[in-house]
PDB file of C-alpha atoms in Angstrom:
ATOM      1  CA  UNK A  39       7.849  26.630 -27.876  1.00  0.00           C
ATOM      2  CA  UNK A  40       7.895  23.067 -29.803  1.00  0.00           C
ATOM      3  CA  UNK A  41       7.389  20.281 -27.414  1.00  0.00           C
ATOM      4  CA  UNK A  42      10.948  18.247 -25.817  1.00  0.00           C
ATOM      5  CA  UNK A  43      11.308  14.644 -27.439  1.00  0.00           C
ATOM      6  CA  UNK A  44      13.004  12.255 -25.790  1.00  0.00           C
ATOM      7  CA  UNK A  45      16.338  11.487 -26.958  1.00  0.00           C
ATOM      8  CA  UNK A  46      16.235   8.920 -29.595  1.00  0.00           C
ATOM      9  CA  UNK A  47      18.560   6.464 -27.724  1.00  0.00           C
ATOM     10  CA  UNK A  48      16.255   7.305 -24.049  1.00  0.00           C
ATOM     11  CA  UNK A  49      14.629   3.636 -24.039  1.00  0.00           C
ATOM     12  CA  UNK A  50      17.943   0.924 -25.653  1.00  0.00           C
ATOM     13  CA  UNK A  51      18.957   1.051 -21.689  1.00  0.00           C
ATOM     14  CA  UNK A  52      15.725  -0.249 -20.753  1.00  0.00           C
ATOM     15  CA  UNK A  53      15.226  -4.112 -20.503  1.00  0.00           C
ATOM     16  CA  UNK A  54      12.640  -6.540 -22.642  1.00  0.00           C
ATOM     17  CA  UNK A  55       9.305  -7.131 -21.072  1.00  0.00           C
ATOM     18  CA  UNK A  56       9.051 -10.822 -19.777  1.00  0.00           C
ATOM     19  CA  UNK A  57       6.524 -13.169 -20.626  1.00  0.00           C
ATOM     20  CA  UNK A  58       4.245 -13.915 -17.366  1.00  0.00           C
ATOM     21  CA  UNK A  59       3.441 -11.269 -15.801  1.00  0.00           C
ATOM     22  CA  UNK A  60       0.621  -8.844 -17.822  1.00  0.00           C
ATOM     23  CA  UNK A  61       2.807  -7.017 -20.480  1.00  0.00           C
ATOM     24  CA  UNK A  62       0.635  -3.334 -20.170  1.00  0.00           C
ATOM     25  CA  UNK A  63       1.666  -3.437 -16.342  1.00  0.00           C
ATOM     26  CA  UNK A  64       5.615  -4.189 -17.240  1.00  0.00           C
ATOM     27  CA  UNK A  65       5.733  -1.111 -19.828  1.00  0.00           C
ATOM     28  CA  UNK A  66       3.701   1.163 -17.505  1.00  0.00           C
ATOM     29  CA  UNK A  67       6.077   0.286 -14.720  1.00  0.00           C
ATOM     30  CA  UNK A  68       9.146   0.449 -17.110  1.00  0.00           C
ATOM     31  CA  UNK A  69       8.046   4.500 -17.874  1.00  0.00           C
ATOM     32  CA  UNK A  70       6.857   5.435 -14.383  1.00  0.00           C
ATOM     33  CA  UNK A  71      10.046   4.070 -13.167  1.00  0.00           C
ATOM     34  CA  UNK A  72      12.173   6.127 -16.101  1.00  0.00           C
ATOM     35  CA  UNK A  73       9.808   9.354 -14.791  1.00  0.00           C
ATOM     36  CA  UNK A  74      10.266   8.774 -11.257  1.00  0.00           C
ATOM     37  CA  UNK A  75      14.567   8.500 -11.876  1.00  0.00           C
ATOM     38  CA  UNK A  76      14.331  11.863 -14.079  1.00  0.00           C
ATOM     39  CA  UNK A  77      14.939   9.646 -16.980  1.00  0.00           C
ATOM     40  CA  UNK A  78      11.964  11.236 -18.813  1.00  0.00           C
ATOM     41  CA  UNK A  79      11.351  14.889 -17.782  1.00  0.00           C
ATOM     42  CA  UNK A  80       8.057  16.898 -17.614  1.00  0.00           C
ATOM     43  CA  UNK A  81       7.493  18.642 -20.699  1.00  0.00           C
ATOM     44  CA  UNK A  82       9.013  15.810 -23.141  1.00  0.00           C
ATOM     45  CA  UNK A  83       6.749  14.014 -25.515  1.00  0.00           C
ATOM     46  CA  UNK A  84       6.688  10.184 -25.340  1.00  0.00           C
ATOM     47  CA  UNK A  85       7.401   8.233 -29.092  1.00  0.00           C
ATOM     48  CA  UNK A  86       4.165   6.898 -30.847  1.00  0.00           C
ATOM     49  CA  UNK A  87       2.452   4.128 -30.149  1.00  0.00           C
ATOM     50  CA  UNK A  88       4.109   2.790 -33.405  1.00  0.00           C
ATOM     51  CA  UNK A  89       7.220   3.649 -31.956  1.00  0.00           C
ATOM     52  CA  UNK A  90       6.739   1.615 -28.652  1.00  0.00           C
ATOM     53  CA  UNK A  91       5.058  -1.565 -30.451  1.00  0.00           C
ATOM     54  CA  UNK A  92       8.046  -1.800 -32.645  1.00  0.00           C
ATOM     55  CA  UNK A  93      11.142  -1.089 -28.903  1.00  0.00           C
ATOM     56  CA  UNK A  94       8.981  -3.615 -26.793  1.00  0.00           C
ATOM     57  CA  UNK A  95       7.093  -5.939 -29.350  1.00  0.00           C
ATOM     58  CA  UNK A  96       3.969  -5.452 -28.105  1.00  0.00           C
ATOM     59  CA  UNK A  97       0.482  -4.729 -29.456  1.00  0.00           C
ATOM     60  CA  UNK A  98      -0.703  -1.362 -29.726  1.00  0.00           C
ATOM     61  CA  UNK A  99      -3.214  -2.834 -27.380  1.00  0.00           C
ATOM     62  CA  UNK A 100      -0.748  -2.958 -24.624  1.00  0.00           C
ATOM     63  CA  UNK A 101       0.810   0.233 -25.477  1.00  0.00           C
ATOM     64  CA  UNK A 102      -2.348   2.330 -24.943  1.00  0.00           C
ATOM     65  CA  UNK A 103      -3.138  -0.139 -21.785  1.00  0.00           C
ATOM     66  CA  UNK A 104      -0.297   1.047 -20.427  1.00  0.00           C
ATOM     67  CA  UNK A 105      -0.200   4.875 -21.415  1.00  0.00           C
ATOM     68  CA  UNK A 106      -4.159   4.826 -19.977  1.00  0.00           C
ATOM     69  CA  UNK A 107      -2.779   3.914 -16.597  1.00  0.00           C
ATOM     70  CA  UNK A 108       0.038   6.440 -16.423  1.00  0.00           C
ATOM     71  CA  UNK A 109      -2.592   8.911 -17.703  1.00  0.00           C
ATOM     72  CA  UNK A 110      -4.679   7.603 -14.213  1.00  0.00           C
ATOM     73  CA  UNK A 111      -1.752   8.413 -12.007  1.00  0.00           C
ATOM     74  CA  UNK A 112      -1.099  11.732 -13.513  1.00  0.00           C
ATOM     75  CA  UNK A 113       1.808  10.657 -15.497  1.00  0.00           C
ATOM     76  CA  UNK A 114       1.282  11.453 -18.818  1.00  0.00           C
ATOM     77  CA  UNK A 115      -1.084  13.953 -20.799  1.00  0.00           C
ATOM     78  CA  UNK A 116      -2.452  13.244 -24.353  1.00  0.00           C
ATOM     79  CA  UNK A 117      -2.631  16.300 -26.425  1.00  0.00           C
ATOM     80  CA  UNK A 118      -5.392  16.037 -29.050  1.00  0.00           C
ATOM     81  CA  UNK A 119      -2.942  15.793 -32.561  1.00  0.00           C
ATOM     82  CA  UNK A 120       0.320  15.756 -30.335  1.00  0.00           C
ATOM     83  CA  UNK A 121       1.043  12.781 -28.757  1.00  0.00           C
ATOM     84  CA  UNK A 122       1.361  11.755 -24.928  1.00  0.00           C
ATOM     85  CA  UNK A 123       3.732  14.147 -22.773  1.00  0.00           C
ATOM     86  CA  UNK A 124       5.593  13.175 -19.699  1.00  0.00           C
ATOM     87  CA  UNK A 125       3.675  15.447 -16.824  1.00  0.00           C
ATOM     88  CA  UNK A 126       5.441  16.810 -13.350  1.00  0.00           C
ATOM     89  CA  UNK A 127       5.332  13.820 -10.718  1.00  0.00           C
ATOM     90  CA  UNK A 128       2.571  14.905  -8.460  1.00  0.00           C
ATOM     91  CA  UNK A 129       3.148  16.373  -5.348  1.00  0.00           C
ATOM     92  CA  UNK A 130       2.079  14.570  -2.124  1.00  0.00           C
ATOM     93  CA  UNK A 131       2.138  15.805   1.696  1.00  0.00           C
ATOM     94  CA  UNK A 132       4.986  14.120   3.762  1.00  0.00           C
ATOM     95  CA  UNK A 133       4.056  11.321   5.408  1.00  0.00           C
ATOM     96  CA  UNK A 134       4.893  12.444   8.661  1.00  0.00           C
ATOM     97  CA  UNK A 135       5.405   9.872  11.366  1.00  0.00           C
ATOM     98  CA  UNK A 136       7.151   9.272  14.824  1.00  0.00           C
ATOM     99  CA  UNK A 137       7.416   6.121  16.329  1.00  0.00           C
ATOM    100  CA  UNK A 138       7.429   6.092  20.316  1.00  0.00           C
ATOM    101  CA  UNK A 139       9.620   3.258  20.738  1.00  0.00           C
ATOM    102  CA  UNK A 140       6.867   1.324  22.123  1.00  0.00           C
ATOM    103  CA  UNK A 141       5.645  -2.460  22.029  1.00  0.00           C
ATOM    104  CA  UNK A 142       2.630  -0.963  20.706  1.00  0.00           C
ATOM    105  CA  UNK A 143       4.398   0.764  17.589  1.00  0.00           C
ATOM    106  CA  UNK A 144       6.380  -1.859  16.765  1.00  0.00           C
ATOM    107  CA  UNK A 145       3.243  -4.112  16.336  1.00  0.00           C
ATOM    108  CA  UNK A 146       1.723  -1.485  14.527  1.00  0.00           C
ATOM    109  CA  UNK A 147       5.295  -1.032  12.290  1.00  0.00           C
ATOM    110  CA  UNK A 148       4.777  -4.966  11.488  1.00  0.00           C
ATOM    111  CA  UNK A 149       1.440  -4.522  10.366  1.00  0.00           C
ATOM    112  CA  UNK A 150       2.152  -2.102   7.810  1.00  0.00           C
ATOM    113  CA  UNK A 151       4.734  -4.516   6.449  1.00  0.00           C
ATOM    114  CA  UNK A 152       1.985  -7.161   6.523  1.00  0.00           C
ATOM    115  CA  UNK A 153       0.237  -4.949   4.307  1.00  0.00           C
ATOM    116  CA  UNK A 154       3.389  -3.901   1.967  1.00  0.00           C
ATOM    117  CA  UNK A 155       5.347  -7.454   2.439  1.00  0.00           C
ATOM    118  CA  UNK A 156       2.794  -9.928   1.682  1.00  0.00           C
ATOM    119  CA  UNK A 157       2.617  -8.240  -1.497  1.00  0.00           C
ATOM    120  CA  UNK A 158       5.868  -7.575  -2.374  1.00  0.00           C
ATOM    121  CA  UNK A 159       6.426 -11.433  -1.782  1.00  0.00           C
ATOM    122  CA  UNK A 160       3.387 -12.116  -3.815  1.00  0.00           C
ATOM    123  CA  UNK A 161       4.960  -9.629  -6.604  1.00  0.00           C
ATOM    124  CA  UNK A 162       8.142 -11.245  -6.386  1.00  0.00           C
ATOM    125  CA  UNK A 163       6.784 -14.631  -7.147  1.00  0.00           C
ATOM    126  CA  UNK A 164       5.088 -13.454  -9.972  1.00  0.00           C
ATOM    127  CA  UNK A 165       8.237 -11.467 -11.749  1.00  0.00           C
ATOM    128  CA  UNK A 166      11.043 -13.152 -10.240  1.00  0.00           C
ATOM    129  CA  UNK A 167      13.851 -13.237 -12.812  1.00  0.00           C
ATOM    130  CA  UNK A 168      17.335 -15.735 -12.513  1.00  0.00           C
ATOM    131  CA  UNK A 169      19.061 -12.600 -11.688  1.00  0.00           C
ATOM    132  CA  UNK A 170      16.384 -11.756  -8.704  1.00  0.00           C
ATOM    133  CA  UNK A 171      16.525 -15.330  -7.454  1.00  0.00           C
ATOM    134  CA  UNK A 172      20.204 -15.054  -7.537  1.00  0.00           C
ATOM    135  CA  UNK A 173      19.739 -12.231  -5.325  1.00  0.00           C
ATOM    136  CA  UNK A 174      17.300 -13.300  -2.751  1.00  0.00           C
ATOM    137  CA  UNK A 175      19.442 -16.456  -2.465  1.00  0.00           C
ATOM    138  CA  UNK A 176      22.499 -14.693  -1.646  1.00  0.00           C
ATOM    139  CA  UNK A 177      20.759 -12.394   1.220  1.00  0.00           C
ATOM    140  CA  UNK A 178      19.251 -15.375   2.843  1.00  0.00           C
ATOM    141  CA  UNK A 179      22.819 -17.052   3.149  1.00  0.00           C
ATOM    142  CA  UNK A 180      24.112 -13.722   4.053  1.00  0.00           C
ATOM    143  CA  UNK A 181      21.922 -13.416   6.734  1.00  0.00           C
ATOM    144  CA  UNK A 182      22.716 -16.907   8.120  1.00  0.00           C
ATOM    145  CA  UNK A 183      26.672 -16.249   8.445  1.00  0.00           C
ATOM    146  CA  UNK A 184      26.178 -13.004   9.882  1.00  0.00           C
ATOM    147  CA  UNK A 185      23.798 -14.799  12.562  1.00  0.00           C
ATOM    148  CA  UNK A 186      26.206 -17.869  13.035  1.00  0.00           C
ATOM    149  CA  UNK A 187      28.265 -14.844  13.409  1.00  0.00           C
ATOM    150  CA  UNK A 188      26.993 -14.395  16.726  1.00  0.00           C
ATOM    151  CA  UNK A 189      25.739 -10.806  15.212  1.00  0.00           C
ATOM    152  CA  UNK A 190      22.092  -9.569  15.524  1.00  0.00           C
ATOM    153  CA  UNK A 191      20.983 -10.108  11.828  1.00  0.00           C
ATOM    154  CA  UNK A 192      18.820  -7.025  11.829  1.00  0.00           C
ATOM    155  CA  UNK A 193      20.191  -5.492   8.533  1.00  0.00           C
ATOM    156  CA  UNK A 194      20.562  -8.726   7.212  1.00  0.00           C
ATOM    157  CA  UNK A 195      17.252  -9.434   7.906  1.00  0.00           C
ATOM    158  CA  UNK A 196      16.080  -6.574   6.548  1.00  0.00           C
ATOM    159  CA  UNK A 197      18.116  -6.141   3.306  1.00  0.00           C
ATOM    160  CA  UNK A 198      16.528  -9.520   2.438  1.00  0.00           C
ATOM    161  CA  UNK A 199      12.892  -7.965   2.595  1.00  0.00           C
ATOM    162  CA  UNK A 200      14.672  -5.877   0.342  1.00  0.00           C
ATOM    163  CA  UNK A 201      15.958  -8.047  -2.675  1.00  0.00           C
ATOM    164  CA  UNK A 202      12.112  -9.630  -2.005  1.00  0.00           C
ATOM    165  CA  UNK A 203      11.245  -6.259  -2.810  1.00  0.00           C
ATOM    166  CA  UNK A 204      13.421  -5.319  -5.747  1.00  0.00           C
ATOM    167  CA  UNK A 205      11.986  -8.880  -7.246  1.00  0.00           C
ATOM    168  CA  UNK A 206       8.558  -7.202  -7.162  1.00  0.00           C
ATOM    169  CA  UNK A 207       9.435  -4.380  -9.810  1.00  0.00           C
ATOM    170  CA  UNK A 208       7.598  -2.032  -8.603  1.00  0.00           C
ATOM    171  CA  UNK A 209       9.552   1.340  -8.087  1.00  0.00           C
ATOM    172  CA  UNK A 210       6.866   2.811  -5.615  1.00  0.00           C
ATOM    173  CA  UNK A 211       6.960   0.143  -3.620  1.00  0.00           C
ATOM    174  CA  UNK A 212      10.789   0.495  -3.377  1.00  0.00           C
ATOM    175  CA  UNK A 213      10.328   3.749  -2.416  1.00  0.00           C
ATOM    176  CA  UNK A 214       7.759   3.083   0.028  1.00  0.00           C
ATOM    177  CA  UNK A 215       9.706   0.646   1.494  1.00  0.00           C
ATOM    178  CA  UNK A 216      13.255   3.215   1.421  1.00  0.00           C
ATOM    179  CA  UNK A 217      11.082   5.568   3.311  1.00  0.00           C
ATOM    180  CA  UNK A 218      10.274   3.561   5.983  1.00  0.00           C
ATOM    181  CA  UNK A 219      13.873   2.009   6.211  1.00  0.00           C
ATOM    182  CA  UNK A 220      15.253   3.690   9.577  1.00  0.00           C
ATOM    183  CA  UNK A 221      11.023   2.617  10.992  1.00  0.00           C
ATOM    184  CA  UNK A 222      12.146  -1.204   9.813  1.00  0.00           C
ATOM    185  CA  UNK A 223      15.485  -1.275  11.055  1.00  0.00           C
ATOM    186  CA  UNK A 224      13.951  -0.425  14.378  1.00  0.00           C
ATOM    187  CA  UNK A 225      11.196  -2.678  14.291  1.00  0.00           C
ATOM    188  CA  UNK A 226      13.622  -5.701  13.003  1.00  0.00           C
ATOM    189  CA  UNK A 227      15.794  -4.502  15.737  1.00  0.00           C
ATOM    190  CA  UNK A 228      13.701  -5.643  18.662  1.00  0.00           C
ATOM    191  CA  UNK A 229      11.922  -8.597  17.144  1.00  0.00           C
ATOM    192  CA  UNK A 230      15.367  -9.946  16.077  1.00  0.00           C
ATOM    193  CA  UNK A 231      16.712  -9.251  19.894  1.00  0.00           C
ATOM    194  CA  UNK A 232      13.362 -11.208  21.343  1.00  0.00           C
ATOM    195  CA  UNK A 233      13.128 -14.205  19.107  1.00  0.00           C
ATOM    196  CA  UNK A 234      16.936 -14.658  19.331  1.00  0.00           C
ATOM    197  CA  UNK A 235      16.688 -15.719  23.704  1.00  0.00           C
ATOM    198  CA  UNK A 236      14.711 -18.528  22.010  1.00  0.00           C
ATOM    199  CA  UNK A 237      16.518 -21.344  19.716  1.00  0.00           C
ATOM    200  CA  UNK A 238      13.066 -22.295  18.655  1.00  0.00           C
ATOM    201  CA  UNK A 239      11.614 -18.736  18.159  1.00  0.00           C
ATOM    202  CA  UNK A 240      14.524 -17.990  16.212  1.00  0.00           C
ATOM    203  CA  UNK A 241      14.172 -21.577  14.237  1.00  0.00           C
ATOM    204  CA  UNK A 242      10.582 -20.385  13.423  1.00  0.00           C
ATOM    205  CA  UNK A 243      11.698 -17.406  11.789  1.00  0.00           C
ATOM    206  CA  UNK A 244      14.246 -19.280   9.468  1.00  0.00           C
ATOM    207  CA  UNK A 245      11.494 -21.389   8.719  1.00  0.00           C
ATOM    208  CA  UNK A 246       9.161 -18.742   7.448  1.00  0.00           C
ATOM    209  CA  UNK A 247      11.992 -16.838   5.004  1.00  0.00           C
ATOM    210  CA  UNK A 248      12.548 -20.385   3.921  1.00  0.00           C
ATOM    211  CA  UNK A 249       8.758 -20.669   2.783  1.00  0.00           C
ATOM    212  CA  UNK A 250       8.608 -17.312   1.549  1.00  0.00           C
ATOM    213  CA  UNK A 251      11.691 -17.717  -0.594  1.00  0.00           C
ATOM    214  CA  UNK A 252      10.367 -21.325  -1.674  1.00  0.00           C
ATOM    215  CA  UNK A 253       7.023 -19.517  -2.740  1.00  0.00           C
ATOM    216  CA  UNK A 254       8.354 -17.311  -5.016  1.00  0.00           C
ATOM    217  CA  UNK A 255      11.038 -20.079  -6.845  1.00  0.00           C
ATOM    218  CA  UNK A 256       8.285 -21.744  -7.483  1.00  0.00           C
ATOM    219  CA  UNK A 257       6.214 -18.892  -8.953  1.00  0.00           C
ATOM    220  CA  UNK A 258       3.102 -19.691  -6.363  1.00  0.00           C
ATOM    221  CA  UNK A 259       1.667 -15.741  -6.237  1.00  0.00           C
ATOM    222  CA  UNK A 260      -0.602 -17.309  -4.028  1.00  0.00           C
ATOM    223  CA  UNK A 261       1.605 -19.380  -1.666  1.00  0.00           C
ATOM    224  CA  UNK A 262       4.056 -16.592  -1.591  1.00  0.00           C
ATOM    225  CA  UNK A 263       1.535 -13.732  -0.323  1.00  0.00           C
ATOM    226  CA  UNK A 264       0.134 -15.915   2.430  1.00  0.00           C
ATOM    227  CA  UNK A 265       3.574 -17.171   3.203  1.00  0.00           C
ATOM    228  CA  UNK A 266       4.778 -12.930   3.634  1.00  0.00           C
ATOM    229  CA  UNK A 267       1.631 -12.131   5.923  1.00  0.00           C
ATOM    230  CA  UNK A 268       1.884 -15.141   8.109  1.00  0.00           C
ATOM    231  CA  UNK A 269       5.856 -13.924   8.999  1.00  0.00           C
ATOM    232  CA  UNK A 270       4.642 -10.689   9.839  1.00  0.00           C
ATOM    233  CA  UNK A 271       1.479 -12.340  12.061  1.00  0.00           C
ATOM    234  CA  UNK A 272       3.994 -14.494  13.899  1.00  0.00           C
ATOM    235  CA  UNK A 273       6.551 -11.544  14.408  1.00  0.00           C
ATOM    236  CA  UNK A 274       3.296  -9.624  16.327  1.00  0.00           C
ATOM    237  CA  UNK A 275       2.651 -12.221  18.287  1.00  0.00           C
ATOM    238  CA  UNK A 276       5.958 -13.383  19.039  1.00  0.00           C
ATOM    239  CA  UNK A 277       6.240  -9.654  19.934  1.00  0.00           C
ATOM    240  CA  UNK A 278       3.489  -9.667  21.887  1.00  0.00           C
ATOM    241  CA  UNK A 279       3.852 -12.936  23.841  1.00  0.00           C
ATOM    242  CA  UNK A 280       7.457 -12.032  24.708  1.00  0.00           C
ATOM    243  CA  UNK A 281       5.707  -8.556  26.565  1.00  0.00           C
ATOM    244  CA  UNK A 282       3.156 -10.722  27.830  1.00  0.00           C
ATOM    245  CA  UNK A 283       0.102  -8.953  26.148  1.00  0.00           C
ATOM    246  CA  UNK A 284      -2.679 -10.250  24.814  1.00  0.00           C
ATOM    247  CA  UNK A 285      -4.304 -10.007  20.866  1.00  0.00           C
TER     248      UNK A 285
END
């Protein structure tokens, strides 16, 4: 049976690469993120290198950069004579977890989103288009009004990590995050409810999404990744000084 091509039209509804961050990860994330959405489907072969060089306007060098990492990830298979084909997404076991409702596993929730945040903030402030910006703006004010609201803020609060996210351009970390969504919403839920009996608690955490958000306008990578894991630090021990325990 002759291999599937794409359709010649599959890649005009994809966007330019951007100058900034490194061009092989932008196309490798462009074509993961077209696998991942069913876009491109197992069994269909991938246009040449010339092909690519000529959609994107990129080297060839960038082009086989990029096609050597989705090979990595299990992606794409090069057939000796063929071409690269787009391979079934790899299966992986549920991530299986349950969440007592404790202090305990809400400090542990906000240390996993040390881990994802700080670099989805760091992300962010490397690939941050107007459009992105734009976005991140917008949830920060809407998560103001709904607080001068007199409401909680949680998925306010939460839908900004969001647009933080979405500035990183990276589709597993979306998904990541998506997964996790309902385990956030909780976690937001109650460190929202303790800082807010505090003017100043609650002060501290405007400050922080202010220096996050300043971090990435300004393109600091560096800035903006210390400025994501230093929220999440204070929102553990906020947590934890609000229980009274120690660490």
């Amino acid at each position: 049976m002759p291999p599937a091509d794409l359709p010649p039209d599959a890649f005009r509804a994809m966007p330019p690469l951007k100058l900034g961050a490194r061009l092989s990860e932008q196309l490798a994330e462009a074509l993961m993120a077209g696998i991942r959405s069913g876009q491109f489907v197992p069994g269909q072969r991938l246009p040449t290198e010339g092909a690519l060089v000529a959609r994107f306007g990129v080297s060839r060098t960038v082009v086989r950069e990029a096609l050597s990492r989705l090979k990595t990830l299990g992606l794409v298979e090069s057939r000796q004579g063929s071409g690269a084909f787009v391979q079934q997404m790899p299966a992986l076991d549920p991530l299986v977890l349950a969440p007592d409702g404790s202090i305990d596993a809400v400090v542990q929730m906000i240390e996993v989103r040390r881990a994802l945040e700080s670099e989805a903030a760091a992300l962010a402030a490397a690939r941050r288009t107007p459009e992105a910006l734009q976005q991140i703006r917008r949830a920060v004010q809407v998560l103001d009004d709904a607080v001068a609201a007199g409401g909680d803020g949680v998925a306010e609060d939460v839908a900004l990590h969001t647009a933080i996210a979405q500035a990183a351009g990276n589709p597993f970390l979306l998904s990541t995050l998506a997964y996790l969504h309902g385990f956030l919403l909780d976690a937001t839920r109650v460190t929202r409810a303790h800082e807010a009996r505090h003017a100043d608690l609650a002060q501290q955490v405007r400050d922080e999404h202010a220096a996050i958000v300043a971090a990435i306008e300004a393109a600091d990578v560096d800035a903006a990744r210390t400025a994501g894991a230093q929220h999440m630090r204070h929102a553990a021990r906020r947590i934890r000084h609000a229980e009274g325990i120690s660490g």
